[in-house]
């Protein structure tokens, strides 16, 4: 029983209500009873004394002049006080002078002579003697015997207490039932849902809000927390799935180059006196090794970035050279897929404060992606243009493009828009994430655009330019390597590029 | 102070309870004797005693104007016009007692000749013939007490009567007012009859 009360808010509330009502009632009635009994006793005694005094004084002459008739008349006036049972007057000599008994009562037995002044309470009767003294002379004595209903009053009080108790307990129960609806019922709802959630791990459960008070607020907060936890759990699940997928991809990517390498090794062993076969085998092995190295490098870079260990070697660099380096890195893939590359770089040299190798990595990633996600014989353009204090480098292709809904996530690690794409070409989904971090470390931004699947893509990198005083700016045309500001690289090694230089177009 | 001392002195000489008991015993005896309807010498003596006691008790219920009361220390005088024995009886009753704080003096007179500053004048039935003259000669604020039929008409204030052999009294309120006295309503309540004016 006690344990049950301990565990249930409802039971506690009930006990609380009933006990407070009970205590309040008992205390109130107890105090009232004490007050009333005291009051009653004081009042009644005072009343009787006054009565005796009046009776005595008005009967003094009757006693003095030996007139029991008048004394009787005086005593008979007491009939208006039915609480007075009997009364008597004694002459100064002590003899009984006149008596009175309440109408209807049997004639009383009166004390033969008066006792000393005072009040005696005898059960439920009170007896009073009072001497009548006028100008120091004893005129007689008054005797009054009356009802004293202290016990009756106490019993009355007990009766009232019992009645009030029953009524107020009923009221308390009613209030409890009501409270139970508005407080404990919603509380119980919350508890029930909480238990269900704990058992089933279903965060989509919600508590029904029935009140607008603090409990209603609690319900809202509880529901919000459930939603929050649900979202968190979903996100965790998604990340978990991505990790699994990444692991699969990684294993696949690492495994991919191994088969060609072991094949090449076998060929190399069998080559014997066929030097072309051996050379071919070595070439295959070299290419696959390079692919492996690149994979491992990307992984290393990612881990460096996530642990904050990647440090940029920042210096004043020329954007043209960076882009040349990037093209050089991507050239094998572009050529192998017979894409046409257009390079559109303004004549004026543009300087940046940055890490040349890392920026080249950014652009080569973009170019590699363009080559990879474009069907062979596609067209790729890398263009540079100044925009205020920034420079915009964009890599555009006419390849597969991306669905617009994936664009916001494309720079997140492991995100790949073309899962079903030919796995031999697939990467780890790290290239764009790396590019974004590197660009950000240079104080720039990167954005992806695509009109949709099959409609090509464009990636734009915005970097702050280094504004040099004219005198310190190196001569842009000093080096021959970047002389050509626009060039086209075609898969077939055909040179269709042209130079916008004053010196006229120079083939490359 | 002196008055107080006097009262205390009187008390110590003779405690009031004793005297009251005497009166009460007298009353009781008188009541028993009356049952016989015989008016013998013994009965007459009892009647005298009761009347003497009443005479004294009247003073408790009558208020004289303060200026008419004797100076403290001077006696409160009760004149008795009639036979010696009633005066003697009264002397016994008041012996050692004070009325309104004054010592009491009982003076017996044979007629109105000696009346001067009395506060109570009791006119015995034996002086019935000269009743009007005596009452006229009495001091203005004197309480006139008589024991003759029709005495109230002559200006008496309290007149003793015998009812069923018991001593009772009747009161004339008009005379009370004329004489500037005040009577307690409690006295009126025990009076046999109260006359408020000429019939
Ligand atoms: N030029 C592009 N055209 C179409 N899709 C692209 C292009 N560049 C990147 N993507 C999409 O973005 C995803 C992420 O690219 P990236 O981070 O470089 O990873 P990876 O190339 O290793 O798959 C790619 O898997 C691809 O689906
Ligand atoms: Mg890539």
mmCIF file of N, CA and C in Angstrom, chain A residues 1-9 11-12:
data_model
loop_
_atom_site.group_PDB
_atom_site.id
_atom_site.type_symbol
_atom_site.label_atom_id
_atom_site.label_comp_id
_atom_site.label_asym_id
_atom_site.label_seq_id
_atom_site.Cartn_x
_atom_site.Cartn_y
_atom_site.Cartn_z
ATOM 1 N N UNK A 1 0.854 -1.194 0.000
ATOM 2 C CA UNK A 1 0.000 0.000 0.000
ATOM 3 C C UNK A 1 0.885 1.238 0.000
ATOM 4 N N UNK A 2 1.808 1.298 0.986
ATOM 5 C CA UNK A 2 2.672 2.460 1.087
ATOM 6 C C UNK A 2 3.544 2.596 -0.151
ATOM 7 N N UNK A 3 3.995 1.454 -0.633
ATOM 8 C CA UNK A 3 4.860 1.469 -1.813
ATOM 9 C C UNK A 3 4.098 1.992 -3.026
ATOM 10 N N UNK A 4 2.823 1.566 -3.097
ATOM 11 C CA UNK A 4 2.001 2.022 -4.211
ATOM 12 C C UNK A 4 1.859 3.535 -4.182
ATOM 13 N N UNK A 5 1.622 4.060 -2.989
ATOM 14 C CA UNK A 5 1.477 5.511 -2.863
ATOM 15 C C UNK A 5 2.768 6.193 -3.278
ATOM 16 N N UNK A 6 3.894 5.587 -2.832
ATOM 17 C CA UNK A 6 5.197 6.163 -3.151
ATOM 18 C C UNK A 6 5.407 6.296 -4.652
ATOM 19 N N UNK A 7 4.838 5.345 -5.409
ATOM 20 C CA UNK A 7 5.154 5.286 -6.831
ATOM 21 C C UNK A 7 4.196 6.085 -7.696
ATOM 22 N N UNK A 8 3.033 6.465 -7.146
ATOM 23 C CA UNK A 8 2.038 7.102 -7.993
ATOM 24 C C UNK A 8 1.787 8.533 -7.544
ATOM 25 N N UNK A 9 1.945 9.469 -8.483
ATOM 26 C CA UNK A 9 1.663 10.869 -8.186
ATOM 27 C C UNK A 9 0.190 11.036 -7.823
ATOM 28 N N UNK A 11 -1.845 8.914 -6.332
ATOM 29 C CA UNK A 11 -2.105 8.506 -4.956
ATOM 30 C C UNK A 11 -1.564 9.550 -3.993
ATOM 31 N N UNK A 12 -0.375 10.082 -4.332
ATOM 32 C CA UNK A 12 0.216 11.089 -3.445
ATOM 33 C C UNK A 12 -0.699 12.307 -3.339
#
